[in-house]
Amino acid sequence: MLEHGTPEDVAASWLGSLGPSDTAPYGGVKAAGASFYENLLRELQRLFCDPDAYVEERSQLQKASGTGQLMIVGVVCTAIAPHIGAAAAFIGPAVALTLALLSNAGKATACQQLNEMLARRESAQSQE
């Protein structure tokens, strides 16, 4: 998938996929798939940029920071999954791709990049 799109596009496609046609989509509503990635970005922004949100989870992230990327993705997924109404395992690939996009940025730059990603997604949705 990454050969034909950006990590941001792949993450959005993963979360927006409808899955098999004979089962209900994630969350039970087919239209809801389009907003999963935007919700994920909002929660990542809250996790990393809002000092009043996710206080305990940020502490867990600091403890996990020396254990490897998989552990960090797991902690982030577990923290934000209930807030976007999806299972941690389902959002894992999208979280990993988004964190990879942010990995070389400092905190201020990562927050700015999340803001820009959200703005692009919202702009694209409003044009549809």
Short mmCIF file of N, CA and C in Angstrom, two decimals:
data_model
loop_
_atom_site.label_atom_id
_atom_site.label_comp_id
_atom_site.label_asym_id
_atom_site.label_seq_id
_atom_site.Cartn_x
_atom_site.Cartn_y
_atom_site.Cartn_z
N MET A 1 0.82 -1.19 0.00
CA MET A 1 0.00 0.00 0.00
C MET A 1 0.86 1.26 0.00
N LEU A 2 2.00 1.19 0.71
CA LEU A 2 2.86 2.36 0.77
C LEU A 2 3.50 2.69 -0.57
N GLU A 3 3.55 1.72 -1.48
CA GLU A 3 4.11 1.98 -2.81
C GLU A 3 3.23 2.94 -3.60
N HIS A 4 1.94 3.02 -3.25
CA HIS A 4 1.01 3.82 -4.04
C HIS A 4 0.41 4.99 -3.27
N GLY A 5 0.89 5.24 -2.06
CA GLY A 5 0.32 6.33 -1.27
C GLY A 5 1.23 6.72 -0.13
N THR A 6 0.95 7.86 0.47
CA THR A 6 1.72 8.32 1.62
C THR A 6 1.31 7.51 2.85
N PRO A 7 2.15 7.50 3.88
CA PRO A 7 1.75 6.81 5.11
C PRO A 7 0.43 7.35 5.67
N GLU A 8 0.21 8.64 5.53
CA GLU A 8 -1.04 9.26 5.99
C GLU A 8 -2.24 8.69 5.23
N ASP A 9 -2.11 8.56 3.91
CA ASP A 9 -3.19 8.01 3.08
C ASP A 9 -3.44 6.53 3.40
N VAL A 10 -2.36 5.79 3.62
CA VAL A 10 -2.49 4.37 3.93
C VAL A 10 -3.19 4.19 5.28
N ALA A 11 -2.81 5.00 6.27
CA ALA A 11 -3.45 4.91 7.59
C ALA A 11 -4.94 5.22 7.48
N ALA A 12 -5.28 6.25 6.72
CA ALA A 12 -6.69 6.61 6.55
C ALA A 12 -7.45 5.50 5.82
N SER A 13 -6.81 4.90 4.81
CA SER A 13 -7.45 3.80 4.08
C SER A 13 -7.69 2.60 4.99
N TRP A 14 -6.69 2.30 5.81
CA TRP A 14 -6.82 1.17 6.73
C TRP A 14 -8.02 1.37 7.65
N LEU A 15 -8.12 2.54 8.24
CA LEU A 15 -9.21 2.80 9.18
C LEU A 15 -10.55 2.99 8.48
N GLY A 16 -10.52 3.42 7.23
CA GLY A 16 -11.76 3.66 6.50
C GLY A 16 -12.27 2.48 5.70
N SER A 17 -11.51 1.38 5.71
CA SER A 17 -11.94 0.23 4.93
C SER A 17 -13.22 -0.35 5.51
N LEU A 18 -14.06 -0.82 4.64
CA LEU A 18 -15.34 -1.36 5.07
C LEU A 18 -15.27 -2.82 5.45
N GLY A 19 -14.19 -3.49 5.06
CA GLY A 19 -14.06 -4.91 5.37
C GLY A 19 -14.99 -5.73 4.50
N PRO A 20 -15.29 -6.95 4.92
CA PRO A 20 -16.16 -7.83 4.14
C PRO A 20 -17.55 -7.20 3.95
N SER A 21 -18.14 -7.43 2.80
CA SER A 21 -19.43 -6.81 2.49
C SER A 21 -20.59 -7.45 3.26
N ASP A 22 -20.38 -8.64 3.80
CA ASP A 22 -21.49 -9.31 4.49
C ASP A 22 -21.45 -9.15 6.01
N THR A 23 -20.61 -8.24 6.50
CA THR A 23 -20.57 -7.97 7.94
C THR A 23 -20.69 -6.47 8.18
N ALA A 24 -21.07 -6.12 9.38
CA ALA A 24 -21.15 -4.70 9.73
C ALA A 24 -19.74 -4.13 9.83
N PRO A 25 -19.53 -2.90 9.39
CA PRO A 25 -18.21 -2.29 9.50
C PRO A 25 -17.88 -1.97 10.95
N TYR A 26 -16.63 -1.62 11.19
CA TYR A 26 -16.20 -1.25 12.54
C TYR A 26 -17.06 -0.12 13.05
N GLY A 27 -17.61 -0.25 14.22
CA GLY A 27 -18.47 0.77 14.77
C GLY A 27 -19.91 0.62 14.33
N GLY A 28 -20.18 -0.28 13.37
CA GLY A 28 -21.54 -0.56 12.96
C GLY A 28 -22.11 0.38 11.91
N VAL A 29 -21.43 1.46 11.59
CA VAL A 29 -21.96 2.43 10.64
C VAL A 29 -20.95 2.62 9.52
N LYS A 30 -21.37 2.38 8.28
CA LYS A 30 -20.44 2.48 7.16
C LYS A 30 -19.87 3.88 6.99
N ALA A 31 -20.63 4.93 7.22
CA ALA A 31 -20.16 6.30 7.05
C ALA A 31 -19.14 6.69 8.11
N ALA A 32 -19.14 6.00 9.23
CA ALA A 32 -18.24 6.36 10.32
C ALA A 32 -16.79 6.08 9.99
N GLY A 33 -16.50 5.17 9.07
CA GLY A 33 -15.14 4.82 8.74
C GLY A 33 -14.31 6.00 8.28
N ALA A 34 -14.92 6.94 7.59
CA ALA A 34 -14.18 8.09 7.07
C ALA A 34 -13.65 8.98 8.18
N SER A 35 -14.29 8.99 9.32
CA SER A 35 -13.86 9.90 10.39
C SER A 35 -12.91 9.25 11.39
N PHE A 36 -12.67 7.94 11.28
CA PHE A 36 -11.78 7.29 12.23
C PHE A 36 -10.40 7.93 12.25
N TYR A 37 -9.82 8.18 11.08
CA TYR A 37 -8.45 8.72 11.06
C TYR A 37 -8.41 10.13 11.65
N GLU A 38 -9.41 10.94 11.35
CA GLU A 38 -9.45 12.27 11.93
C GLU A 38 -9.56 12.19 13.45
N ASN A 39 -10.39 11.28 13.94
CA ASN A 39 -10.51 11.09 15.38
C ASN A 39 -9.20 10.60 15.99
N LEU A 40 -8.53 9.70 15.29
CA LEU A 40 -7.24 9.22 15.76
C LEU A 40 -6.24 10.37 15.84
N LEU A 41 -6.19 11.22 14.81
CA LEU A 41 -5.28 12.36 14.83
C LEU A 41 -5.59 13.31 15.98
N ARG A 42 -6.88 13.56 16.22
CA ARG A 42 -7.27 14.44 17.33
C ARG A 42 -6.79 13.89 18.67
N GLU A 43 -6.96 12.59 18.85
CA GLU A 43 -6.55 11.99 20.12
C GLU A 43 -5.04 11.93 20.25
N LEU A 44 -4.32 11.69 19.16
CA LEU A 44 -2.86 11.76 19.22
C LEU A 44 -2.41 13.17 19.57
N GLN A 45 -3.08 14.15 19.00
CA GLN A 45 -2.77 15.55 19.30
C GLN A 45 -3.01 15.83 20.79
N ARG A 46 -4.11 15.34 21.32
CA ARG A 46 -4.38 15.53 22.75
C ARG A 46 -3.32 14.82 23.60
N LEU A 47 -2.97 13.60 23.20
CA LEU A 47 -1.99 12.81 23.95
C LEU A 47 -0.64 13.52 24.01
N PHE A 48 -0.17 14.01 22.88
CA PHE A 48 1.17 14.58 22.82
C PHE A 48 1.24 16.08 23.09
N CYS A 49 0.15 16.80 22.86
CA CYS A 49 0.22 18.26 22.88
C CYS A 49 -0.58 18.94 23.98
N ASP A 50 -1.57 18.29 24.55
CA ASP A 50 -2.41 18.89 25.58
C ASP A 50 -1.91 18.46 26.96
N PRO A 51 -1.35 19.39 27.73
CA PRO A 51 -0.77 19.00 29.02
C PRO A 51 -1.80 18.50 30.03
N ASP A 52 -3.08 18.80 29.81
CA ASP A 52 -4.12 18.38 30.75
C ASP A 52 -4.76 17.05 30.38
N ALA A 53 -4.48 16.53 29.20
CA ALA A 53 -5.08 15.28 28.74
C ALA A 53 -4.08 14.14 28.85
N TYR A 54 -4.56 12.95 29.12
CA TYR A 54 -3.75 11.73 29.10
C TYR A 54 -2.52 11.82 30.02
N VAL A 55 -2.67 12.37 31.19
CA VAL A 55 -1.54 12.54 32.10
C VAL A 55 -0.93 11.19 32.48
N GLU A 56 -1.76 10.27 32.92
CA GLU A 56 -1.28 8.93 33.32
C GLU A 56 -0.66 8.19 32.14
N GLU A 57 -1.29 8.29 30.97
CA GLU A 57 -0.81 7.59 29.79
C GLU A 57 0.55 8.12 29.34
N ARG A 58 0.76 9.43 29.46
CA ARG A 58 2.07 10.00 29.11
C ARG A 58 3.15 9.47 30.05
N SER A 59 2.79 9.28 31.30
CA SER A 59 3.73 8.69 32.26
C SER A 59 4.10 7.27 31.83
N GLN A 60 3.10 6.50 31.39
CA GLN A 60 3.36 5.14 30.90
C GLN A 60 4.24 5.16 29.65
N LEU A 61 4.01 6.14 28.79
CA LEU A 61 4.83 6.27 27.58
C LEU A 61 6.28 6.55 27.92
N GLN A 62 6.50 7.41 28.89
CA GLN A 62 7.87 7.72 29.30
C GLN A 62 8.57 6.47 29.83
N LYS A 63 7.84 5.65 30.58
CA LYS A 63 8.42 4.41 31.10
C LYS A 63 8.72 3.42 29.97
N ALA A 64 7.87 3.42 28.94
CA ALA A 64 8.03 2.48 27.82
C ALA A 64 9.02 2.96 26.78
N SER A 65 9.48 4.19 26.88
CA SER A 65 10.30 4.77 25.81
C SER A 65 11.59 3.99 25.54
N GLY A 66 12.13 3.32 26.52
CA GLY A 66 13.35 2.55 26.30
C GLY A 66 13.11 1.11 25.89
N THR A 67 11.87 0.70 25.77
CA THR A 67 11.57 -0.71 25.50
C THR A 67 11.37 -1.02 24.03
N GLY A 68 11.26 -0.04 23.18
CA GLY A 68 11.13 -0.30 21.75
C GLY A 68 9.85 0.25 21.16
N GLN A 69 9.85 0.32 19.84
CA GLN A 69 8.75 0.94 19.11
C GLN A 69 7.43 0.19 19.28
N LEU A 70 7.48 -1.13 19.29
CA LEU A 70 6.25 -1.91 19.40
C LEU A 70 5.54 -1.62 20.71
N MET A 71 6.30 -1.51 21.79
CA MET A 71 5.71 -1.22 23.09
C MET A 71 5.08 0.18 23.09
N ILE A 72 5.75 1.14 22.48
CA ILE A 72 5.22 2.51 22.43
C ILE A 72 3.91 2.53 21.63
N VAL A 73 3.88 1.86 20.49
CA VAL A 73 2.65 1.79 19.69
C VAL A 73 1.54 1.14 20.52
N GLY A 74 1.87 0.09 21.24
CA GLY A 74 0.88 -0.58 22.08
C GLY A 74 0.32 0.31 23.16
N VAL A 75 1.18 1.07 23.83
CA VAL A 75 0.73 1.98 24.89
C VAL A 75 -0.15 3.07 24.30
N VAL A 76 0.25 3.65 23.16
CA VAL A 76 -0.55 4.69 22.51
C VAL A 76 -1.91 4.14 22.09
N CYS A 77 -1.92 2.97 21.46
CA CYS A 77 -3.19 2.37 21.02
C CYS A 77 -4.12 2.11 22.19
N THR A 78 -3.57 1.56 23.25
CA THR A 78 -4.37 1.25 24.43
C THR A 78 -4.93 2.53 25.05
N ALA A 79 -4.17 3.61 25.01
CA ALA A 79 -4.61 4.87 25.60
C ALA A 79 -5.74 5.53 24.81
N ILE A 80 -5.62 5.54 23.48
CA ILE A 80 -6.59 6.33 22.70
C ILE A 80 -7.74 5.51 22.12
N ALA A 81 -7.61 4.19 22.04
CA ALA A 81 -8.65 3.36 21.42
C ALA A 81 -10.04 3.59 22.02
N PRO A 82 -10.19 3.64 23.34
CA PRO A 82 -11.54 3.84 23.87
C PRO A 82 -12.14 5.20 23.51
N HIS A 83 -11.29 6.17 23.26
CA HIS A 83 -11.78 7.51 22.96
C HIS A 83 -12.26 7.66 21.52
N ILE A 84 -11.83 6.75 20.64
CA ILE A 84 -12.30 6.82 19.26
C ILE A 84 -13.23 5.67 18.91
N GLY A 85 -13.52 4.83 19.89
CA GLY A 85 -14.49 3.77 19.69
C GLY A 85 -14.00 2.63 18.82
N ALA A 86 -12.72 2.28 18.95
CA ALA A 86 -12.18 1.18 18.16
C ALA A 86 -11.25 0.35 19.03
N ALA A 87 -11.03 -0.87 18.63
CA ALA A 87 -10.11 -1.74 19.36
C ALA A 87 -8.67 -1.31 19.11
N ALA A 88 -7.84 -1.46 20.12
CA ALA A 88 -6.43 -1.09 20.01
C ALA A 88 -5.75 -1.83 18.86
N ALA A 89 -6.07 -3.11 18.68
CA ALA A 89 -5.46 -3.89 17.61
C ALA A 89 -5.84 -3.36 16.23
N PHE A 90 -7.06 -2.86 16.09
CA PHE A 90 -7.52 -2.33 14.81
C PHE A 90 -6.79 -1.05 14.44
N ILE A 91 -6.55 -0.17 15.41
CA ILE A 91 -5.91 1.12 15.09
C ILE A 91 -4.38 1.02 15.09
N GLY A 92 -3.83 -0.12 15.51
CA GLY A 92 -2.38 -0.28 15.61
C GLY A 92 -1.60 0.11 14.36
N PRO A 93 -1.95 -0.43 13.18
CA PRO A 93 -1.19 -0.06 11.98
C PRO A 93 -1.27 1.44 11.67
N ALA A 94 -2.43 2.04 11.85
CA ALA A 94 -2.57 3.48 11.58
C ALA A 94 -1.77 4.30 12.59
N VAL A 95 -1.77 3.89 13.85
CA VAL A 95 -0.96 4.59 14.86
C VAL A 95 0.52 4.46 14.52
N ALA A 96 0.96 3.26 14.16
CA ALA A 96 2.37 3.05 13.82
C ALA A 96 2.79 3.93 12.65
N LEU A 97 1.97 3.98 11.60
CA LEU A 97 2.30 4.82 10.44
C LEU A 97 2.34 6.29 10.81
N THR A 98 1.38 6.73 11.62
CA THR A 98 1.33 8.15 12.01
C THR A 98 2.51 8.49 12.90
N LEU A 99 2.84 7.62 13.84
CA LEU A 99 4.00 7.87 14.69
C LEU A 99 5.29 7.87 13.87
N ALA A 100 5.36 7.05 12.84
CA ALA A 100 6.54 7.06 11.97
C ALA A 100 6.69 8.41 11.28
N LEU A 101 5.57 9.00 10.88
CA LEU A 101 5.61 10.33 10.27
C LEU A 101 6.13 11.38 11.26
N LEU A 102 5.80 11.20 12.52
CA LEU A 102 6.16 12.19 13.54
C LEU A 102 7.50 11.90 14.21
N SER A 103 8.10 10.76 13.94
CA SER A 103 9.23 10.28 14.73
C SER A 103 10.47 11.17 14.69
N ASN A 104 10.68 11.89 13.63
CA ASN A 104 11.87 12.73 13.53
C ASN A 104 11.63 14.15 14.01
N ALA A 105 10.45 14.42 14.49
CA ALA A 105 10.11 15.78 14.90
C ALA A 105 10.25 15.93 16.41
N GLY A 106 10.58 17.12 16.84
CA GLY A 106 10.52 17.45 18.25
C GLY A 106 9.06 17.64 18.63
N LYS A 107 8.78 17.84 19.92
CA LYS A 107 7.40 17.93 20.38
C LYS A 107 6.63 19.07 19.70
N ALA A 108 7.22 20.26 19.63
CA ALA A 108 6.52 21.40 19.02
C ALA A 108 6.24 21.14 17.54
N THR A 109 7.23 20.59 16.85
CA THR A 109 7.06 20.29 15.43
C THR A 109 6.03 19.18 15.23
N ALA A 110 6.05 18.16 16.09
CA ALA A 110 5.07 17.07 15.99
C ALA A 110 3.66 17.60 16.19
N CYS A 111 3.47 18.48 17.17
CA CYS A 111 2.14 19.06 17.40
C CYS A 111 1.70 19.89 16.20
N GLN A 112 2.63 20.65 15.63
CA GLN A 112 2.32 21.43 14.44
C GLN A 112 1.97 20.51 13.27
N GLN A 113 2.72 19.43 13.11
CA GLN A 113 2.45 18.49 12.03
C GLN A 113 1.08 17.82 12.21
N LEU A 114 0.73 17.46 13.43
CA LEU A 114 -0.60 16.89 13.69
C LEU A 114 -1.69 17.90 13.34
N ASN A 115 -1.48 19.17 13.69
CA ASN A 115 -2.45 20.22 13.33
C ASN A 115 -2.61 20.30 11.82
N GLU A 116 -1.50 20.25 11.09
CA GLU A 116 -1.55 20.34 9.62
C GLU A 116 -2.23 19.11 9.02
N MET A 117 -1.94 17.94 9.55
CA MET A 117 -2.58 16.71 9.06
C MET A 117 -4.08 16.77 9.27
N LEU A 118 -4.50 17.22 10.45
CA LEU A 118 -5.93 17.36 10.74
C LEU A 118 -6.58 18.36 9.79
N ALA A 119 -5.92 19.48 9.56
CA ALA A 119 -6.47 20.51 8.67
C ALA A 119 -6.63 19.97 7.26
N ARG A 120 -5.63 19.22 6.76
CA ARG A 120 -5.73 18.64 5.42
C ARG A 120 -6.89 17.66 5.32
N ARG A 121 -7.05 16.80 6.34
CA ARG A 121 -8.12 15.81 6.33
C ARG A 121 -9.47 16.49 6.37
N GLU A 122 -9.62 17.51 7.23
CA GLU A 122 -10.89 18.22 7.35
C GLU A 122 -11.22 18.99 6.09
N SER A 123 -10.20 19.57 5.46
CA SER A 123 -10.40 20.30 4.21
C SER A 123 -10.85 19.35 3.10
N ALA A 124 -10.21 18.21 3.03
CA ALA A 124 -10.58 17.20 2.01
C ALA A 124 -11.99 16.71 2.23
N GLN A 125 -12.38 16.52 3.48
CA GLN A 125 -13.73 16.04 3.78
C GLN A 125 -14.77 17.10 3.42
N SER A 126 -14.47 18.36 3.66
CA SER A 126 -15.44 19.41 3.37
C SER A 126 -15.63 19.62 1.87
N GLN A 127 -14.63 19.22 1.07
CA GLN A 127 -14.73 19.37 -0.37
C GLN A 127 -15.50 18.22 -1.02
N GLU A 128 -15.74 17.14 -0.26
CA GLU A 128 -16.45 15.97 -0.82
C GLU A 128 -17.91 16.20 -0.92
#
